[in-house]
Tab-separated table of N, CA and C in Angstrom:
chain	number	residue	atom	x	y	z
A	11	UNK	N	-73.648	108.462	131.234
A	11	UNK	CA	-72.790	108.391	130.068
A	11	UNK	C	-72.068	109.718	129.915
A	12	UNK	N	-70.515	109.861	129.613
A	12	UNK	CA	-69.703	111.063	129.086
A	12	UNK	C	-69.069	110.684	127.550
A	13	UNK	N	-69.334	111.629	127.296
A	13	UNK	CA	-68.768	111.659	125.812
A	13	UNK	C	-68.472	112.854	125.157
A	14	UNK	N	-67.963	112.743	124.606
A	14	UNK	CA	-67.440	114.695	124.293
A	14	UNK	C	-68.512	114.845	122.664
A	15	UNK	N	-68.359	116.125	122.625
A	15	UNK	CA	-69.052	116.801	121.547
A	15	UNK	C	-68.412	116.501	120.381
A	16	UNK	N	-68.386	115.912	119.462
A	16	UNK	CA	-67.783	115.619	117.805
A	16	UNK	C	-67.617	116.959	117.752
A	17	UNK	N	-68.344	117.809	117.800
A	17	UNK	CA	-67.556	119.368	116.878
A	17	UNK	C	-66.537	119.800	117.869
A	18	UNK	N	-66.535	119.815	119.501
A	18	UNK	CA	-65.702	120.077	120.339
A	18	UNK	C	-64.166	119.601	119.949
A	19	UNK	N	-64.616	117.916	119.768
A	19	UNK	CA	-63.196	117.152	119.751
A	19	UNK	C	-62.555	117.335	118.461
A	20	UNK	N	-63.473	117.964	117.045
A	20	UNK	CA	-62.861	118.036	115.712
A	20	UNK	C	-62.224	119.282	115.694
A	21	UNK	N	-62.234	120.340	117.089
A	21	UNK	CA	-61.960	121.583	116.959
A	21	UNK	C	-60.616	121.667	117.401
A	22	UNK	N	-60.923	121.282	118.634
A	22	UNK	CA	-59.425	120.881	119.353
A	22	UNK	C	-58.470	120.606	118.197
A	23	UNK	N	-58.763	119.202	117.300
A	23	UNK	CA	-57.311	118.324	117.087
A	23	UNK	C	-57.200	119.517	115.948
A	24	UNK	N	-58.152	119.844	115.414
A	24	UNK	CA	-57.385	120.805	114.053
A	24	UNK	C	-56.645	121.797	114.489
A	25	UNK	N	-56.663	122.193	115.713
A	25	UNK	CA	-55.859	123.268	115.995
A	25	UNK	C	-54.656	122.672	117.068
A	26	UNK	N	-54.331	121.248	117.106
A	26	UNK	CA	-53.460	120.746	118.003
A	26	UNK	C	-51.801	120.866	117.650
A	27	UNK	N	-51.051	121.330	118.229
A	27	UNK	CA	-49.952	120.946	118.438
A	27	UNK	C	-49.539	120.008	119.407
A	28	UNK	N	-48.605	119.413	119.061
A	28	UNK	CA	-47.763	118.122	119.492
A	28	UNK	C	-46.933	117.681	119.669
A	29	UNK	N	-46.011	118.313	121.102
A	29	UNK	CA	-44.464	118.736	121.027
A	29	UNK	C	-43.518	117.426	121.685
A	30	UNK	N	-44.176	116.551	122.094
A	30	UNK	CA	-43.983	114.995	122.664
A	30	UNK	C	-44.069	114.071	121.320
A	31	UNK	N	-42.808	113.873	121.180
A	31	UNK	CA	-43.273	112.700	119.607
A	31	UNK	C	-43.557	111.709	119.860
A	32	UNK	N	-43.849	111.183	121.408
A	32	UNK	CA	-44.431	109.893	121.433
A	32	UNK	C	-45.647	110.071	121.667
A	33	UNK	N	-46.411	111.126	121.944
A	33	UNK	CA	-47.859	111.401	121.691
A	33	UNK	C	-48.207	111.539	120.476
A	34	UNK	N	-47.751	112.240	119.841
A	34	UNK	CA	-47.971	112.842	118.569
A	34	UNK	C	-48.205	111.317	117.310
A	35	UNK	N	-46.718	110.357	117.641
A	35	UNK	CA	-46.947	109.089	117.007
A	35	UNK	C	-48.216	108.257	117.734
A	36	UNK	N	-48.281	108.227	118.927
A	36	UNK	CA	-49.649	107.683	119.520
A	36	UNK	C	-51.164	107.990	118.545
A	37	UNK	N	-51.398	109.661	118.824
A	37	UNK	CA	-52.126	110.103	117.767
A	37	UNK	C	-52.326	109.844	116.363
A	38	UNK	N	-51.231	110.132	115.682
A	38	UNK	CA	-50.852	109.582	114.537
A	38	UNK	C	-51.352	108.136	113.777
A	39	UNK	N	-50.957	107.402	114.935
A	39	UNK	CA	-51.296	105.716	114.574
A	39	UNK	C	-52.307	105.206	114.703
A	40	UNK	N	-53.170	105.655	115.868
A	40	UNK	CA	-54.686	105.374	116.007
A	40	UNK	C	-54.950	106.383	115.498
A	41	UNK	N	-54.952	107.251	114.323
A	41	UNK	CA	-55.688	107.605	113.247
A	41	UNK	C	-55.708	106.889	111.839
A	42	UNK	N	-54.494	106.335	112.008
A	42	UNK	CA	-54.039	105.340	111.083
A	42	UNK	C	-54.700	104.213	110.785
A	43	UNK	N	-54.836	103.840	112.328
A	43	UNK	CA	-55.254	102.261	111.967
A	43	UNK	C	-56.670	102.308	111.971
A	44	UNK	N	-57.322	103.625	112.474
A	44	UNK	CA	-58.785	103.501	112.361
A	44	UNK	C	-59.314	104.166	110.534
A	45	UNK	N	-58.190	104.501	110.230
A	45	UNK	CA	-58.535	104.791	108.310
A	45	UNK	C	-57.977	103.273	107.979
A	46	UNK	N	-56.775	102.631	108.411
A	46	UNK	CA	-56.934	101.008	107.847
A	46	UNK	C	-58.376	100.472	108.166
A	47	UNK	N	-59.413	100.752	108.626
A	47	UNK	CA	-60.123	100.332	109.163
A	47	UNK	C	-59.964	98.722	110.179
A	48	UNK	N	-59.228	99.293	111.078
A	48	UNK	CA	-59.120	98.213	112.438
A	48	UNK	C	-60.296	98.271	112.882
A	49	UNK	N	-60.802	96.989	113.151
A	49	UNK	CA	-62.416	97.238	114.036
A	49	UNK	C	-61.896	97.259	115.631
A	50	UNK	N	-60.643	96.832	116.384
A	50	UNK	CA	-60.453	96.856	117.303
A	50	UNK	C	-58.643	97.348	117.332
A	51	UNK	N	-58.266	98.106	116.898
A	51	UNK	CA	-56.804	98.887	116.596
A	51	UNK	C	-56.258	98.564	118.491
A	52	UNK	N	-54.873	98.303	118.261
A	52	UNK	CA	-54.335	98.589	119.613
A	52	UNK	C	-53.524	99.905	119.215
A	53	UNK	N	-53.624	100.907	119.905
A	53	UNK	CA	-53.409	102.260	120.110
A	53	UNK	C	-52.186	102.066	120.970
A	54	UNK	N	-50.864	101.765	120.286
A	54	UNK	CA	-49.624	101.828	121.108
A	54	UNK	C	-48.800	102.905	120.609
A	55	UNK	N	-47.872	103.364	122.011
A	55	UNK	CA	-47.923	104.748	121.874
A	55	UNK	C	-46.744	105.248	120.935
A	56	UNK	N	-45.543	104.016	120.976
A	56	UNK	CA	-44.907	104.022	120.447
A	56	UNK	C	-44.705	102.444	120.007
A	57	UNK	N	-44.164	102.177	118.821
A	57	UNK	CA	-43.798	100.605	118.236
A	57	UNK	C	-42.349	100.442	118.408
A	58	UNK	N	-41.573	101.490	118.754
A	58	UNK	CA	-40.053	101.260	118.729
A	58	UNK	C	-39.643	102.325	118.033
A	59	UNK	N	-38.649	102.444	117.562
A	59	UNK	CA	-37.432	103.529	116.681
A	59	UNK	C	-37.837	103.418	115.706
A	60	UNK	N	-38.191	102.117	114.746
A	60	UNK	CA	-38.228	102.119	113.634
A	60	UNK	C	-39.345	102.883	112.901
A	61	UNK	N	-40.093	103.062	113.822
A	61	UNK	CA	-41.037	104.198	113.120
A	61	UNK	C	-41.213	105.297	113.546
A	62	UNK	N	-40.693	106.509	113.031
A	62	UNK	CA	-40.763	107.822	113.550
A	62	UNK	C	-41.206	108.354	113.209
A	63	UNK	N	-40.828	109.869	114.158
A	63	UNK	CA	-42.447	111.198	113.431
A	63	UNK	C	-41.003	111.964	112.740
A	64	UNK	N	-41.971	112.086	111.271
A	64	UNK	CA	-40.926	113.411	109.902
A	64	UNK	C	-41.911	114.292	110.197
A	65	UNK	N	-41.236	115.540	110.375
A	65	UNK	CA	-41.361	116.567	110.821
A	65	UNK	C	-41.364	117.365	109.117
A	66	UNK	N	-42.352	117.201	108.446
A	66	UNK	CA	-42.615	117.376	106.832
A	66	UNK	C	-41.605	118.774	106.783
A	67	UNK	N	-42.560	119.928	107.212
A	67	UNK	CA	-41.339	120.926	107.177
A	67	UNK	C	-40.511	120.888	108.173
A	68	UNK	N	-39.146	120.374	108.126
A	68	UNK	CA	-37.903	120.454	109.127
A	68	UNK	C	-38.379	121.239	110.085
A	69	UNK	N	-37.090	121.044	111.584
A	69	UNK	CA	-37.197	121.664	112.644
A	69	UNK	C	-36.161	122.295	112.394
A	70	UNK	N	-35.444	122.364	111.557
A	70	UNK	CA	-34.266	123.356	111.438
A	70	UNK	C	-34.429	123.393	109.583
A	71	UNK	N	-35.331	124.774	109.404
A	71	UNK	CA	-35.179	124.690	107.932
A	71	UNK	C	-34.346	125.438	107.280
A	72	UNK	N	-33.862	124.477	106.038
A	72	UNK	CA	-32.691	124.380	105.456
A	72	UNK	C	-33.018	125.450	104.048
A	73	UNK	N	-32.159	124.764	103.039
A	73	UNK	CA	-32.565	125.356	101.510
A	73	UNK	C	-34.011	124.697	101.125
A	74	UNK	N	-34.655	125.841	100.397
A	74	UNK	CA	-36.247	124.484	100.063
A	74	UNK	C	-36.962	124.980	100.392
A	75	UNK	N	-36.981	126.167	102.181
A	75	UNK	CA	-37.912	126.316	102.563
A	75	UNK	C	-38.223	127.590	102.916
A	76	UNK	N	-37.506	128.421	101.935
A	76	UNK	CA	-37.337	130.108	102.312
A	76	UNK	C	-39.008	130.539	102.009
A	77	UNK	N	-40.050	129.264	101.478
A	77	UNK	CA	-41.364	130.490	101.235
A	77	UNK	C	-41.831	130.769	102.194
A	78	UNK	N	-41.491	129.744	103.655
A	78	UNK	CA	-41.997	129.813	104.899
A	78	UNK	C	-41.389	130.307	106.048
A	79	UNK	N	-41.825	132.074	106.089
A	79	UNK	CA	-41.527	133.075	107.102
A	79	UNK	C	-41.165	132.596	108.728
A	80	UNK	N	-40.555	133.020	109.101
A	80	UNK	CA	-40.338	132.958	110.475
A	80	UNK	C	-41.570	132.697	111.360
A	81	UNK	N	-42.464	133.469	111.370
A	81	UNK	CA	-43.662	133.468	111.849
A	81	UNK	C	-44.199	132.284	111.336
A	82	UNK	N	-44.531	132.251	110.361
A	82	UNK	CA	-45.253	130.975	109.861
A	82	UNK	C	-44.650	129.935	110.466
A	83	UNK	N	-43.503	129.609	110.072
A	83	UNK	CA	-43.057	128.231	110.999
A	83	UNK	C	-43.207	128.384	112.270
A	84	UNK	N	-43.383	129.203	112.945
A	84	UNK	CA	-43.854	129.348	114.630
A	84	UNK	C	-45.170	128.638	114.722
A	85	UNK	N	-46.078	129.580	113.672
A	85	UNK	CA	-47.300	128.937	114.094
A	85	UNK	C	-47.792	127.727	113.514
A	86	UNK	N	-46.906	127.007	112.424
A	86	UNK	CA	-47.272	125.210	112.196
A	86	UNK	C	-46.094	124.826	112.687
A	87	UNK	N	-45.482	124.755	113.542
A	87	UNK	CA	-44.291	123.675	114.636
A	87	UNK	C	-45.168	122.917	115.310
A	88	UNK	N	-45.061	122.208	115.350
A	88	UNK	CA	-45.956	120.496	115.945
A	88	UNK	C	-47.133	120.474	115.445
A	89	UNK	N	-47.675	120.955	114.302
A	89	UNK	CA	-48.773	121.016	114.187
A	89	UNK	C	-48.815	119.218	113.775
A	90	UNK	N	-50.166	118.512	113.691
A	90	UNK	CA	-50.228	117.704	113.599
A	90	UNK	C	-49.856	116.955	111.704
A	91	UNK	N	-50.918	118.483	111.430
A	91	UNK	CA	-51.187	118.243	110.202
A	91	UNK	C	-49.517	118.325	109.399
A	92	UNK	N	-48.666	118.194	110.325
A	92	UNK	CA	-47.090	118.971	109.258
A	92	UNK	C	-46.187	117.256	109.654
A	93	UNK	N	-46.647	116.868	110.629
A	93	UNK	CA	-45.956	115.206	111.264
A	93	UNK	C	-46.687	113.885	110.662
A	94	UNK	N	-45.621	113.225	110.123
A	94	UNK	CA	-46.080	112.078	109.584
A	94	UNK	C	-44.886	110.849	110.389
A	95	UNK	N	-45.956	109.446	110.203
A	95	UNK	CA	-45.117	108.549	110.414
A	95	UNK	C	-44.105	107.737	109.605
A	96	UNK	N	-42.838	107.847	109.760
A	96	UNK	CA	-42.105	107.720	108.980
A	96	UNK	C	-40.938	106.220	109.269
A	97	UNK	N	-40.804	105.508	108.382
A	97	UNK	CA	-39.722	104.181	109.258
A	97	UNK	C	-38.572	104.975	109.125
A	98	UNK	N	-37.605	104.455	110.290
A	98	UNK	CA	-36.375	105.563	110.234
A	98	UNK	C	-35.494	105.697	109.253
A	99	UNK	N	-34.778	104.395	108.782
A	99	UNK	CA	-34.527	104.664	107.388
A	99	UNK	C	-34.592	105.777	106.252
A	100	UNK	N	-35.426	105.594	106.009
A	100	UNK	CA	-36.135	106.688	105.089
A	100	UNK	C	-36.183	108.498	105.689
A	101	UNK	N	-36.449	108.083	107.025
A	101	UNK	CA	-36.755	109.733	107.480
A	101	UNK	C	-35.467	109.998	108.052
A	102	UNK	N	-34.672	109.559	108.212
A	102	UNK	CA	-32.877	109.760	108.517
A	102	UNK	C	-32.169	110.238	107.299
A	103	UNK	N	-32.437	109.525	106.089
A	103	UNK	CA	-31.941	110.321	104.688
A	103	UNK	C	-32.310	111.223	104.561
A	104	UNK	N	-33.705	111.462	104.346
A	104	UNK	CA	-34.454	112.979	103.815
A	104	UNK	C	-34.024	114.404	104.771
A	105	UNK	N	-33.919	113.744	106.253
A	105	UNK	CA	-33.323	114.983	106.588
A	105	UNK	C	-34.764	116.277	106.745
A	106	UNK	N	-33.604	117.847	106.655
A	106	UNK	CA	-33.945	118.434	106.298
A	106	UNK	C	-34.572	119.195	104.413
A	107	UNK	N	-34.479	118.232	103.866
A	107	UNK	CA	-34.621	118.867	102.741
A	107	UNK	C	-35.808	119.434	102.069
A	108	UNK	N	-36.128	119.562	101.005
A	108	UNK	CA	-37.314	120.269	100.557
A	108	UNK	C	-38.393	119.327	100.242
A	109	UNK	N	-39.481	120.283	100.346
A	109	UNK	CA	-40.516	119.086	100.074
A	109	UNK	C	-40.718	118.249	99.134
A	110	UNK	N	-39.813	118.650	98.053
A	110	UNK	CA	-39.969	118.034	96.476
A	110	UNK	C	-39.076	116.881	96.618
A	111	UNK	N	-38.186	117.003	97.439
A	111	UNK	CA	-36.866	115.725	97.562
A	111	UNK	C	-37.843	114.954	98.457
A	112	UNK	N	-38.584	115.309	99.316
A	112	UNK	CA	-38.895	114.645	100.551
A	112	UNK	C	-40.196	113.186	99.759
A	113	UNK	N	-40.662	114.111	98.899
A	113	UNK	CA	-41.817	113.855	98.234
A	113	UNK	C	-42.016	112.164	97.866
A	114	UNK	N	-41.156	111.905	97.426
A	114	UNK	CA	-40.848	110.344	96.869
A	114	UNK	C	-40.629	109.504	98.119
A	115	UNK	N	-39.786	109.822	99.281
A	115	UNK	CA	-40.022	108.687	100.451
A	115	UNK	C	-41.292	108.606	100.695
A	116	UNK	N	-41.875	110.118	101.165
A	116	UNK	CA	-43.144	109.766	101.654
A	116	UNK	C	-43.977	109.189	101.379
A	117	UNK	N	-44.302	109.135	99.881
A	117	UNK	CA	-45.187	108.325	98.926
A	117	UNK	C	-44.952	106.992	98.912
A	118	UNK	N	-43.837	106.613	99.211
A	118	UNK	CA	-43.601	105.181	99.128
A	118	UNK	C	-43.970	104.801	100.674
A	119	UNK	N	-44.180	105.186	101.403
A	119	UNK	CA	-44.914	105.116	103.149
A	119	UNK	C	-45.696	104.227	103.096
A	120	UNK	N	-45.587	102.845	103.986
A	120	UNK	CA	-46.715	102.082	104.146
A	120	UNK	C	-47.723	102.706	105.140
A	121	UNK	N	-47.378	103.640	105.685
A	121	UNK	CA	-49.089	104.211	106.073
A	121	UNK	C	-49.434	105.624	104.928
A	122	UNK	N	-50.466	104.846	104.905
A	122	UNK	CA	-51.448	105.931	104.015
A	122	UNK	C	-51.525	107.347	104.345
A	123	UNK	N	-51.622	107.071	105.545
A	123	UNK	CA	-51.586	109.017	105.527
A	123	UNK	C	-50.438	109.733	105.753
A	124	UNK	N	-49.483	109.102	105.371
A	124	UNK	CA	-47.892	109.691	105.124
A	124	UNK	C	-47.962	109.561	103.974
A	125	UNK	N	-48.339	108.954	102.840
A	125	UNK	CA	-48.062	108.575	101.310
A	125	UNK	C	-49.435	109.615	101.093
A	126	UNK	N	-50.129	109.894	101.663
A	126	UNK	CA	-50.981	111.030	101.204
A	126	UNK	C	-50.739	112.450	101.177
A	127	UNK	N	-49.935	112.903	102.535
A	127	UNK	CA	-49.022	113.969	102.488
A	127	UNK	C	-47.971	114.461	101.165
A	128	UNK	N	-47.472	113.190	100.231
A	128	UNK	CA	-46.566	113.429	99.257
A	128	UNK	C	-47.839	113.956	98.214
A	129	UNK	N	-48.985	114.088	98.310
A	129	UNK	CA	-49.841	114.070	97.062
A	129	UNK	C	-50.440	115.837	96.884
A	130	UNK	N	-49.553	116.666	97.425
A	130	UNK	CA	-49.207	118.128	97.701
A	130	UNK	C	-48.211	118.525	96.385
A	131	UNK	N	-48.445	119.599	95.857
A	131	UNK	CA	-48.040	120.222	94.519
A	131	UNK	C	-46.938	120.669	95.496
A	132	UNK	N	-47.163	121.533	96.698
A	132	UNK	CA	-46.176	122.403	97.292
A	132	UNK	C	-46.724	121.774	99.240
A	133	UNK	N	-46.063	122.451	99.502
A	133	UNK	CA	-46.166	121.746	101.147
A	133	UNK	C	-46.212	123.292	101.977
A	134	UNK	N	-47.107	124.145	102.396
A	134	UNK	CA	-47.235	125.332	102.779
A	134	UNK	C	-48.077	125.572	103.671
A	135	UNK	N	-47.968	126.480	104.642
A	135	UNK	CA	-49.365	126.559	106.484
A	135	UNK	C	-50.651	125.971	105.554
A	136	UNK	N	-50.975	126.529	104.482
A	136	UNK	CA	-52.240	126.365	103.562
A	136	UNK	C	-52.540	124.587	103.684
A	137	UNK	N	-51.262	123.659	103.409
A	137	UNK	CA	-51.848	122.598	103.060
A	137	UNK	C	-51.197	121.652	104.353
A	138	UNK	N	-50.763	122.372	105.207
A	138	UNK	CA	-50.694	121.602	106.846
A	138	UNK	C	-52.347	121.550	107.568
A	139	UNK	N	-52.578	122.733	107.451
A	139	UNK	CA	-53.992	122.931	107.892
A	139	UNK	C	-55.332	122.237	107.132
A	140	UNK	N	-54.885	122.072	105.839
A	140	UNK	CA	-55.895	121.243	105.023
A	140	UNK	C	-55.498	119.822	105.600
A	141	UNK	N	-54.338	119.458	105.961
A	141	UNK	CA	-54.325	117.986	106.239
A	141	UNK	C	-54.638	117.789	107.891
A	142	UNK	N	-54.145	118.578	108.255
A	142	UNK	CA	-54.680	118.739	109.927
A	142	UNK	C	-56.140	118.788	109.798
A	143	UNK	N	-57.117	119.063	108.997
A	143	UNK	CA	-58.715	119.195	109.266
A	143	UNK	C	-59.164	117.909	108.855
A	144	UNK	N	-58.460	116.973	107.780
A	144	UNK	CA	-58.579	115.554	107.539
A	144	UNK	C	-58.459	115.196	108.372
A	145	UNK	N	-57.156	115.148	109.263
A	145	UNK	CA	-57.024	114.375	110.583
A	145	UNK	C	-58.075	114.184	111.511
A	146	UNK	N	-58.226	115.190	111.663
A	146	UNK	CA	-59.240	115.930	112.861
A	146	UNK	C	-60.205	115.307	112.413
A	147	UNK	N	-61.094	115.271	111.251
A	147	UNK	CA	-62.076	114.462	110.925
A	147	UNK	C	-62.060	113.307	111.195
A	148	UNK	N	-61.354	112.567	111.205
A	148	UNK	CA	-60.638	110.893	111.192
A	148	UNK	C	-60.856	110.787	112.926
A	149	UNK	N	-60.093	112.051	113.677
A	149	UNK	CA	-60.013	111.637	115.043
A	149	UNK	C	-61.025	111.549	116.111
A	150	UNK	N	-62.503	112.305	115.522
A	150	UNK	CA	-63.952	112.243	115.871
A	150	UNK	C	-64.015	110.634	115.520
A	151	UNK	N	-63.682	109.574	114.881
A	151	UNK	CA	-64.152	108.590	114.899
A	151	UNK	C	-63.305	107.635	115.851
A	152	UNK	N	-61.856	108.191	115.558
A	152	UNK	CA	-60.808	107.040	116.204
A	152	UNK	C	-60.653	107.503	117.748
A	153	UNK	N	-60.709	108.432	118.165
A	153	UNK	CA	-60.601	108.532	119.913
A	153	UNK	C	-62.185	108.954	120.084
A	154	UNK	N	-62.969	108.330	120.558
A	154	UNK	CA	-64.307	108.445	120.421
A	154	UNK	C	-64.152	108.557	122.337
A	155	UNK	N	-65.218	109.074	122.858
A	155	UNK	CA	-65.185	108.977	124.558
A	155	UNK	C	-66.498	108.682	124.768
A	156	UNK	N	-66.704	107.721	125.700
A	156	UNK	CA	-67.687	107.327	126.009
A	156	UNK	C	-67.977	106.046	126.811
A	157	UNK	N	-68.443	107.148	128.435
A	157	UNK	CA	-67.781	106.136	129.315
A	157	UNK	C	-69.734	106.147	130.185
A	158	UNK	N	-69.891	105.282	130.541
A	158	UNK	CA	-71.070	104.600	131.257
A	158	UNK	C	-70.979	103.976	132.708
């Protein structure tokens, strides 16, 4: 039998970046569907266009986001905990804007852990990393290894 270490694999994803958005949505979704609680989730890597990864704080930040230093945005760019799944619609309007404008699509998100992201007073490395360690918790259950 192989199987990886739960604290190994919860260490990794909290500190993962994710510069492929069709991994990143892969990830994303089988974390998703294993908090819907799917007893048997199909883990597809992508569903099409219509659902994309919002990049919570922009890749090109605009007005909104002067609290977050140069540096800082270096070190949460792909972080997991900063990407949500978004239908395009919605994440084509919002754009670059601030987290307070952004706040109301996200919440209206039929996946939960995009409508949980809007439930942030402010959106800062502080609360990427708090949601990246949720993830990470979630992903010890949903990519489990264990081969015989």
């Amino acid at each position: 039998v192989i199987s990886h270490d739960d604290g190994t694999c919860k260490s990794r994803v909290s500190t993962a970046r994710c510069s492929s958005p069709a991994v990143a949505r892969y990830y994303l979704r089988s974390i998703q569907l294993q908090s819907d609680g799917e007893a048997e989730p199909q883990h597809l890597p992508n569903e099409g266009s219509e659902i994309t990864l919002e990049h919570i704080v922009p890749e090109h930040l605009g007005t909104g986001w002067a609290h977050i230093t140069a540096d800082r945005f270096k070190q949460n760019y792909h972080r997991l905990g900063d990407l949500a799944l978004l239908q395009a619609t919605p994440n084509s309007v919002i754009g670059n804007v601030s987290y307070d404008k952004k706040k109301p699509e996200l919440a209206k998100s039929k996946f939960s852990l995009t409508s949980d992201a809007a439930k942030a007073k402010v959106w800062r490395p502080a609360e990427i990393a708090a949601r990246q360690e949720r993830l990470a918790d979630s992903a010890v259950e949903t990519l489990p290894l264990k081969v015989k």
